[in-house]
Coordinates of C-alpha atoms and ligand atoms in Angstrom, one line a residue:
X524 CA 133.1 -10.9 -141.3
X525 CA 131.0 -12.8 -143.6
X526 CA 129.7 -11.0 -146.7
X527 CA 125.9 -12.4 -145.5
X528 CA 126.5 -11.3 -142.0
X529 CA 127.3 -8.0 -142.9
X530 CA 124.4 -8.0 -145.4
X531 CA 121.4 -8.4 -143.2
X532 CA 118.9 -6.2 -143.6
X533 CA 119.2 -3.3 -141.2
X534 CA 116.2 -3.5 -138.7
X535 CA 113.5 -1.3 -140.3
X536 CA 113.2 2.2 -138.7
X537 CA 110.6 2.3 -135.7
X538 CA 107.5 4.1 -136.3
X539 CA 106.0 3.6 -132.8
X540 CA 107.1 2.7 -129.6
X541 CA 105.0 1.2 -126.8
X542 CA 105.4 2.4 -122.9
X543 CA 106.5 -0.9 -122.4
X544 CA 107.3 -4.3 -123.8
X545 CA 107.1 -7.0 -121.4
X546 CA 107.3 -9.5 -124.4
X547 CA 110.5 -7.8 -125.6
X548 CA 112.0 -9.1 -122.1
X549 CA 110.3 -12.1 -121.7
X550 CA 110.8 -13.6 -125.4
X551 CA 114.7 -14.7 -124.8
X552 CA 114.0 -16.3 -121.8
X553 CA 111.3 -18.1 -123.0
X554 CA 112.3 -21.6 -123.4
X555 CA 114.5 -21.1 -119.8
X556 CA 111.2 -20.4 -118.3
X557 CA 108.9 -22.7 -119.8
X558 CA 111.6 -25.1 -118.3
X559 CA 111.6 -23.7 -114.8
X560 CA 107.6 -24.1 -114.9
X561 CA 107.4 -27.7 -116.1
X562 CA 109.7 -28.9 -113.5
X563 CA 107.6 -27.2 -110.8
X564 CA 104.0 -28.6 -112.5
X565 CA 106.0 -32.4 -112.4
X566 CA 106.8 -31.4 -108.9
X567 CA 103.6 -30.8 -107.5
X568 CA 104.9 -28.6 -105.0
X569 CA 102.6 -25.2 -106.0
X570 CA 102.8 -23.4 -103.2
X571 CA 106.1 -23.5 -100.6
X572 CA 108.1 -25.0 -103.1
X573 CA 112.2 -25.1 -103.4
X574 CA 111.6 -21.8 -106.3
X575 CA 110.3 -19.9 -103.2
X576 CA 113.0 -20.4 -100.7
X577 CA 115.9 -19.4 -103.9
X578 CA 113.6 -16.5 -104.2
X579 CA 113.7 -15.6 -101.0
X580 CA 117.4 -15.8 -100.6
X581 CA 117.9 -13.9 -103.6
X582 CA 115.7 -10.8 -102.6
X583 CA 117.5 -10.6 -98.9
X584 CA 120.5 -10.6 -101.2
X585 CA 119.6 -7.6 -103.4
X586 CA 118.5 -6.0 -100.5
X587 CA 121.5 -6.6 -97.9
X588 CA 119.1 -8.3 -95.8
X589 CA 118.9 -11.2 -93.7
X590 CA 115.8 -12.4 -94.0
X591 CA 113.1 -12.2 -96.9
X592 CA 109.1 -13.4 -96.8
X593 CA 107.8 -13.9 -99.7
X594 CA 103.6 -12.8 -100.4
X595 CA 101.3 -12.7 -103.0
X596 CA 101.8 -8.8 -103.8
X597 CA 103.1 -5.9 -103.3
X598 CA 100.3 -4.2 -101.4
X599 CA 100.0 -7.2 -99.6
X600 CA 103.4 -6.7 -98.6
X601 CA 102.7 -3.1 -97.0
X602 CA 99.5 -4.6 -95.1
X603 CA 100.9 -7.8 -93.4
X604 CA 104.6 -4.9 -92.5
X605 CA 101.7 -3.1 -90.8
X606 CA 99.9 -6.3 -89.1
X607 CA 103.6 -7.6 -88.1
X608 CA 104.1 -4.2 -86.4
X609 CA 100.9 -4.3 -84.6
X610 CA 99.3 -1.2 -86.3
X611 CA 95.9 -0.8 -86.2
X612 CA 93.0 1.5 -85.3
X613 CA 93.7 4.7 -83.5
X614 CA 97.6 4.8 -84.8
X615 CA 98.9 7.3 -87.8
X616 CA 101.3 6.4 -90.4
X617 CA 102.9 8.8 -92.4
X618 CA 103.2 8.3 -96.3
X619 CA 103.2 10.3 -99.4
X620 CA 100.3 11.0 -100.6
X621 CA 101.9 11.3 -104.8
X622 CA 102.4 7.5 -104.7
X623 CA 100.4 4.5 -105.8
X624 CA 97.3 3.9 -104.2
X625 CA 98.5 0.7 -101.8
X626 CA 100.7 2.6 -99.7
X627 CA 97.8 4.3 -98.2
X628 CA 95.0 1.6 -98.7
X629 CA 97.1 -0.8 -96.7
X630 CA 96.6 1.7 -93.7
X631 CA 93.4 2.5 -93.9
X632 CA 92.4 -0.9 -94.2
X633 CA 93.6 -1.9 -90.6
X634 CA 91.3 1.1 -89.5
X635 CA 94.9 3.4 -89.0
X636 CA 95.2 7.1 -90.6
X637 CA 97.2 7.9 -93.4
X638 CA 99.0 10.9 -92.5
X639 CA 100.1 12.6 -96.0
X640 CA 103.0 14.3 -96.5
X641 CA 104.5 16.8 -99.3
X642 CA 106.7 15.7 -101.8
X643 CA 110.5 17.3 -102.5
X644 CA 109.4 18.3 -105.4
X645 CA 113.2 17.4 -107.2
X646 CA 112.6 14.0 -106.4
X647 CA 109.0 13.4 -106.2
X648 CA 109.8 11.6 -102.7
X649 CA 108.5 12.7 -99.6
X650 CA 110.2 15.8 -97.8
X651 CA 111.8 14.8 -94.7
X652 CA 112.2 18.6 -94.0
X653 CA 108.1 18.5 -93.4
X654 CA 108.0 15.4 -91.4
X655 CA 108.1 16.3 -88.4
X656 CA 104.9 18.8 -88.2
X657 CA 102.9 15.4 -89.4
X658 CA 104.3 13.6 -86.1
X659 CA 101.6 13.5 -83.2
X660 CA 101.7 11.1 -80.4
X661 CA 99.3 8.5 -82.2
X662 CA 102.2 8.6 -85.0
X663 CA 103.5 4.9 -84.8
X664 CA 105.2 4.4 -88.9
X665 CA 106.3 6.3 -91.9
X666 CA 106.4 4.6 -95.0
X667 CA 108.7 6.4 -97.5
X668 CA 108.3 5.5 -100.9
X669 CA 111.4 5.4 -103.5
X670 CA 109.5 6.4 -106.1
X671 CA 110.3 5.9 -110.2
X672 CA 112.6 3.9 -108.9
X673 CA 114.6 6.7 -106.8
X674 CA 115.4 6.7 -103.0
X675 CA 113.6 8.3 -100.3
X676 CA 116.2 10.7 -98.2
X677 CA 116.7 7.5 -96.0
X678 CA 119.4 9.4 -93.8
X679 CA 117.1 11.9 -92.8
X680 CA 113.9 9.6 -92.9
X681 CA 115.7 7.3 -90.7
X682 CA 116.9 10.0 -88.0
X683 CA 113.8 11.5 -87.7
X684 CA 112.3 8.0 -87.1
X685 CA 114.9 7.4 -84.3
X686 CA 114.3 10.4 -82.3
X687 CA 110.5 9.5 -82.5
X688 CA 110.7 5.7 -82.2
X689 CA 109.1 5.4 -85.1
X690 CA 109.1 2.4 -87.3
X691 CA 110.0 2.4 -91.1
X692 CA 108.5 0.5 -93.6
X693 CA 110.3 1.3 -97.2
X694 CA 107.8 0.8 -100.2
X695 CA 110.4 -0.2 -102.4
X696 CA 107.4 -1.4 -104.8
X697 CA 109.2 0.6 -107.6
X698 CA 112.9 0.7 -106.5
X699 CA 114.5 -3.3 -106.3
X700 CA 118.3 -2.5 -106.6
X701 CA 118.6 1.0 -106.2
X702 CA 120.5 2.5 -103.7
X703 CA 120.9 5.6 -100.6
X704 CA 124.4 6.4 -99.8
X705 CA 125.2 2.6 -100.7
X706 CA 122.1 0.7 -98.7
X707 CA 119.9 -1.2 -100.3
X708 CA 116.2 -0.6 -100.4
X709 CA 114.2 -2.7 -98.8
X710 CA 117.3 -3.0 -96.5
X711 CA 117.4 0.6 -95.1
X712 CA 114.2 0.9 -92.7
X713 CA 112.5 -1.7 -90.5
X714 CA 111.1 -3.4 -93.2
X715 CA 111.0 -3.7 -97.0
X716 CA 108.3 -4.3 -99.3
X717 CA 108.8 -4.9 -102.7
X718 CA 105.7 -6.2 -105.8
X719 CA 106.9 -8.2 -108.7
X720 CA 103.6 -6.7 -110.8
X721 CA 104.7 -7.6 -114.5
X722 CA 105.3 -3.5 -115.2
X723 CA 108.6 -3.8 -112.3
X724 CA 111.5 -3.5 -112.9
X725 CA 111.6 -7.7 -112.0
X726 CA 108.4 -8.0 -113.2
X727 CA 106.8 -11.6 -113.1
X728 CA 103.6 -13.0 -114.8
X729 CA 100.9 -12.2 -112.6
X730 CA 101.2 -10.5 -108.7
X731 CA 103.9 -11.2 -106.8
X732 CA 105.8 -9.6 -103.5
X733 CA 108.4 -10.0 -101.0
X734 CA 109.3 -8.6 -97.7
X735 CA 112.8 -7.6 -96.5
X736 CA 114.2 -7.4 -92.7
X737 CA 117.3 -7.9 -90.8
X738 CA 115.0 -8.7 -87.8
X739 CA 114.6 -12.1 -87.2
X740 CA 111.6 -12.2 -84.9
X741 CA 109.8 -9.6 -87.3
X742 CA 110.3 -11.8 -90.1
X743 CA 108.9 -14.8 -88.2
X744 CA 105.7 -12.6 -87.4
X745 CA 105.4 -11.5 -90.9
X746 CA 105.7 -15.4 -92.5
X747 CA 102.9 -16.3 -89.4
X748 CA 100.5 -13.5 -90.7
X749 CA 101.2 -14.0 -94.3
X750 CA 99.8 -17.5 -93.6
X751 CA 96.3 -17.2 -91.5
X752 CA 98.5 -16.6 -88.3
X753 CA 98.6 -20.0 -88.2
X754 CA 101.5 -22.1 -86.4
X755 CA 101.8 -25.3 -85.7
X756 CA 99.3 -26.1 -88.0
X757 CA 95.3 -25.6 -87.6
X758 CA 95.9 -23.4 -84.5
X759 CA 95.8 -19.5 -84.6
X760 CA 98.1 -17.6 -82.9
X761 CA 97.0 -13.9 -84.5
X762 CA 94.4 -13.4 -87.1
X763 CA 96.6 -13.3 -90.4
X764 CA 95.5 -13.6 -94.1
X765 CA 96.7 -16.0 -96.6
X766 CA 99.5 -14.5 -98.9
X767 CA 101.6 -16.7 -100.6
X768 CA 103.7 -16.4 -104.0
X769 CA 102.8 -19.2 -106.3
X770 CA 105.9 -21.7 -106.6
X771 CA 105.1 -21.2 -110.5
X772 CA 105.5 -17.4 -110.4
X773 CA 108.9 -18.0 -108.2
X774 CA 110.1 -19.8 -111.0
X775 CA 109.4 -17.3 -113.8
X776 CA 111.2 -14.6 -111.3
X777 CA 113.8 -16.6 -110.5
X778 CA 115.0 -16.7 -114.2
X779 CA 114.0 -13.1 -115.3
X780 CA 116.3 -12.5 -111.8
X781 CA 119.6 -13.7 -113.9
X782 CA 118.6 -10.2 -115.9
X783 CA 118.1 -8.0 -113.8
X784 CA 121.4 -6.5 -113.5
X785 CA 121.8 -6.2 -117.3
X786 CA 117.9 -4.8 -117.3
X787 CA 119.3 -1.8 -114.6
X788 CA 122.1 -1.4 -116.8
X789 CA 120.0 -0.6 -119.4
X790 CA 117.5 1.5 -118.2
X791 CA 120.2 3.8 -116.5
X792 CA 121.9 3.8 -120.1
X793 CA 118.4 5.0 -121.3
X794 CA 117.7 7.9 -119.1
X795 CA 120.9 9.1 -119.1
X796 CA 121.0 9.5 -122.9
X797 CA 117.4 11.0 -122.4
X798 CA 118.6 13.4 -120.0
X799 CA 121.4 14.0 -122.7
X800 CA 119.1 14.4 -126.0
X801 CA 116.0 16.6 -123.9
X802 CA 118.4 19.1 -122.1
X803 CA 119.9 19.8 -125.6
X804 CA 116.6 20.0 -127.8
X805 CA 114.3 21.7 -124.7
X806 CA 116.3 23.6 -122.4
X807 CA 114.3 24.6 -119.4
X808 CA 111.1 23.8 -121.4
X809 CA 110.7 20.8 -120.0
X810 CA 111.6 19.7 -116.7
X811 CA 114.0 16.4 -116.2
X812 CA 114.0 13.9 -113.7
X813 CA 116.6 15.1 -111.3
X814 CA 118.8 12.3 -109.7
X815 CA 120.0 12.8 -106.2
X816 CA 124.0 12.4 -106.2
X817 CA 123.5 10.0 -102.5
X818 CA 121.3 7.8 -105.5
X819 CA 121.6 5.0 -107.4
X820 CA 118.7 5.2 -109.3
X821 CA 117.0 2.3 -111.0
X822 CA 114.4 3.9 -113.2
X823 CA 111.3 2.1 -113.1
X824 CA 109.8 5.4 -115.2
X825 CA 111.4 8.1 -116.7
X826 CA 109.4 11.1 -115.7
X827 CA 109.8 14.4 -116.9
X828 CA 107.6 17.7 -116.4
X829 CA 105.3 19.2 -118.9
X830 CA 104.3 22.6 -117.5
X831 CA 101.8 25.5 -118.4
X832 CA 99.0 23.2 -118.4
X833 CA 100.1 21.1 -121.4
X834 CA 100.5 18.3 -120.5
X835 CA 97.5 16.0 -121.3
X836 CA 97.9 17.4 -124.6
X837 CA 101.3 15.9 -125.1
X838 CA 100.8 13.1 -123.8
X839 CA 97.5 13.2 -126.2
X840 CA 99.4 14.3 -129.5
X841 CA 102.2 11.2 -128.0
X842 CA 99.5 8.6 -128.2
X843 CA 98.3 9.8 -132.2
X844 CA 101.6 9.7 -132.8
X845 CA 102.1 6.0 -131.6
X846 CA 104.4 7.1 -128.9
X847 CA 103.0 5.2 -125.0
X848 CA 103.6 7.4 -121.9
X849 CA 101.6 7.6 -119.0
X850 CA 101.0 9.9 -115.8
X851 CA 101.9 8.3 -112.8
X852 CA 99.3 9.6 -110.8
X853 CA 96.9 11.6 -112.0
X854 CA 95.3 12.3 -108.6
X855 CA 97.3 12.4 -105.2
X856 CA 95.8 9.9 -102.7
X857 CA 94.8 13.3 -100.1
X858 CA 92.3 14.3 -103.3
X859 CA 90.9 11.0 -104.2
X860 CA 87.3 10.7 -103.1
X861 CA 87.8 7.4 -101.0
X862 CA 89.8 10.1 -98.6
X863 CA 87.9 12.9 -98.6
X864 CA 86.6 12.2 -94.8
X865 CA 90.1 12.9 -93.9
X866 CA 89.7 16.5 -94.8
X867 CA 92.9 17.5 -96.7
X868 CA 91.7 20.3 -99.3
X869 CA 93.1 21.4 -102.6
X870 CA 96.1 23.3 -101.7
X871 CA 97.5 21.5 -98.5
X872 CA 100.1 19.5 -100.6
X873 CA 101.4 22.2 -103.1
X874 CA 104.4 20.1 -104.6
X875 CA 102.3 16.8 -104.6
X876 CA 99.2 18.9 -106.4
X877 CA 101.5 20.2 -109.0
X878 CA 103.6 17.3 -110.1
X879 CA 100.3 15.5 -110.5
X880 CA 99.3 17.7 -113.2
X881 CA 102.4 18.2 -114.9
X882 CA 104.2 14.4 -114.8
X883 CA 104.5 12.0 -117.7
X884 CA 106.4 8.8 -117.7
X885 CA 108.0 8.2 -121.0
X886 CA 109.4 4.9 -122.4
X887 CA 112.5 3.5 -120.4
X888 CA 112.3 -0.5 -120.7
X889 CA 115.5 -2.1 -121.2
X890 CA 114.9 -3.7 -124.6
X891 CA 114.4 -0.4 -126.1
X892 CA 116.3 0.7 -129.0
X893 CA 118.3 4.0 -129.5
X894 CA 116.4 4.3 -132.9
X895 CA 113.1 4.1 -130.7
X896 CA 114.5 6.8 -127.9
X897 CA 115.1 9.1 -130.9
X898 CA 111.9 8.4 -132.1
X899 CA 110.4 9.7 -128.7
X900 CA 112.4 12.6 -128.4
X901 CA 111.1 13.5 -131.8
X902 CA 107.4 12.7 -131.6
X903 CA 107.2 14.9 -128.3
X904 CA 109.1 17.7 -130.1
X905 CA 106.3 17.9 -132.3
X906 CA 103.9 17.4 -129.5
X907 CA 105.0 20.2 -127.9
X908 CA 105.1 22.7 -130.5
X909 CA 101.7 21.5 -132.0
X910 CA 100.4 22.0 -127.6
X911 CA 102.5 25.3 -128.0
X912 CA 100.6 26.6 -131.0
X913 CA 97.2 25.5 -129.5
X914 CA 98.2 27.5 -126.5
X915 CA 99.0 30.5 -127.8
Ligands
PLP1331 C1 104.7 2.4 -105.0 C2 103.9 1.2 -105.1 N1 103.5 0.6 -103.9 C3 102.8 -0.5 -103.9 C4 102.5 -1.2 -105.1 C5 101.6 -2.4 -105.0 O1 102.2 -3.5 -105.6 P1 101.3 -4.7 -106.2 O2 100.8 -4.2 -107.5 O3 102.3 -5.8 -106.4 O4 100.3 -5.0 -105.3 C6 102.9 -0.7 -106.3 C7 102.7 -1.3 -107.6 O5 101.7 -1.5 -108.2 C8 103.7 0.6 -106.3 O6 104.1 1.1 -107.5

């Protein structure tokens, strides 16, 4: 080696480090996607282009399915899976209720009921074991979520589903690449729905999402009401909405795609060091994500729990201390107030309830750097003596 190449100047040592970085991932690939998007703008073809198809194939691939629709979004995704499968008012689908707010909204909007179940509180998924009290004869979907990027019990999910005829529509919003027992999701249930929203784990530049099904008539119906219901063109076979994915943001994802794997890589290497360095420094003081062994997990977040109370102080003391985290969610979708006519009072989801007040996503993108990870680890030592001090 070069006396110059060994001399570089060592990267200086971090002194904050953000949630996440998108430029940090998008900054190699720059000039490959600025290409990608000038040879759709001297195409002309913005909407339906060649970029959408690839995509297309590409997401039935990573989610061992046969076919793939793309849409404009990921909550789009879970409303046309619930206009494809005819659900509408009078029906109940079962969903978390510790979950973003589009799995539920996307019900609600067709005039259905979001039925809410209890989390497993090791996983943050929901509990198959308290499905089946939810399941009334106006019970027509659940919609597990793989949340953090982590799989819903899909065995158990699915069985369940079986003996009711039940149809399964995975949220696999947070989860593109992970695994259950080797399947895919957003190739385990009925159908798949996946957002490429720029904080994903293939994130694009702007809104983006993609269904997944290995049935072929279902697919057709969800490409007819992704676009007005419309076939052949100008007549109207069912009343649809228009959701497309821009040929321009297929492009971007269609490069960041070649990553992907590498990104997973990454962000598994990350949380298993963090599991490594927070078990040794906290003990039991903190609680760590815990994988399921049937799981390939793909770590969207990293998300530990801060108990006792403390935990909007950490993640308070994080922030002065230039350290990002965030609590994915705050308030469980059965105590938000857009919900409150369905009646669910503080207590009915214990697990939900309490992860909400103790979660906090720490960083996990794939670009960050082991100097940064230590950085973290340290910062929310401090944070939680300083929140342990306060307390006592
Ligand atoms: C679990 C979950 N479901 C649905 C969505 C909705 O996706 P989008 O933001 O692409 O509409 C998201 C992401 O925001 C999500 O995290």
């Amino acid at each position: 080696m070069s006396l110059a190449a060994s001399s570089a100047p060592p990267s200086p040592a971090p002194t904050s480090v953000p949630l996440l970085d998108v430029n940090r991932g998008n900054a190699p690939l720059r000039d490959e996607i600025v290409a990608a998007l000038a040879k759709v703008v001297d195409s002309g073809k913005f909407l339906f282009g060649p970029d959408v198809q690839q995509l297309e194939k590409s997401m039935a691939e990573w989610c061992g399915t046969q076919h793939a629709v793309a849409c404009a979004s990921g909550s789009d995704a879970l409303s046309l899976a619930l206009m494809a499968l005819d659900i509408g008012e009078g029906d109940e689908v079962i969903c978390p209720s510790f979950t973003f707010f589009a799995t539920a909204s996307a019900v609600w909007r067709l005039n259905a009921k979001p039925v809410f179940v209890d989390i497993d509180p090791r996983t943050f998924n929901i509990d198959p074991a308290k499905l089946e009290d939810a399941i009334t004869p106006a019970t027509k979907a659940i919609i597990p979520v793989h949340l953090f990027g982590q799989c819903a019990d899909m065995d158990a999910i699915g069985d369940i589903a079986q003996r009711h005829s039940l149809w399964v529509i995975e949220d696999a919003a947070q989860a593109i690449g992970a695994k259950h027992r080797g399947r895919l999701a957003g190739g385990i249930g009925h159908i798949g729905c996946l957002s490429f929203y720029p904080t994903k784990n293939l994130g694009g530049m702007g809104d983006g999402g993609m269904l997944t099904t290995n049935d072929a008539p279902l697919a057709e119906r969800l490409r007819l009401f992704a676009a007005h219901g419309m076939s052949p063109r100008y007549y109207h076979k069912v009343i649809g909405i228009n959701s497309r994915l821009d040929t321009l943001q297929a492009a971007v994802l269609n490069v960041k795609l070649t990553r992907l794997a590498q990104w997973t890589e990454q962000r598994q290497a990350h949380a298993a060091r963090y599991d490594e360095l927070l078990s040794s420094r906290f003990g039991s003081q903190l609680g760590l994500p815990q994988t399921d062994a049937s799981c390939h997990h793909v770590w969207n977040q990293y998300t530990i729990r801060v108990t006792s109370g403390r935990r909007d102080a950490v993640k308070a003391q994080l922030a002065q201390a230039g350290i990002g985290s965030e609590v994915y969610y705050p308030v469980p979708l059965h105590q938000q107030e857009c919900f409150r006519s369905l009646g669910y009072g503080p207590g009915t989801l214990p697990h939900t309830e309490r992860a909400a007040a103790e979660v906090l996503s720490l960083p996990v993108f794939p670009e960050m750097t082991s100097a940064e990870q230590d950085l973290v680890v340290g910062r929310l030592g401090e944070a939680m003596a300083a929140t342990q001090r306060k307390a006592a």
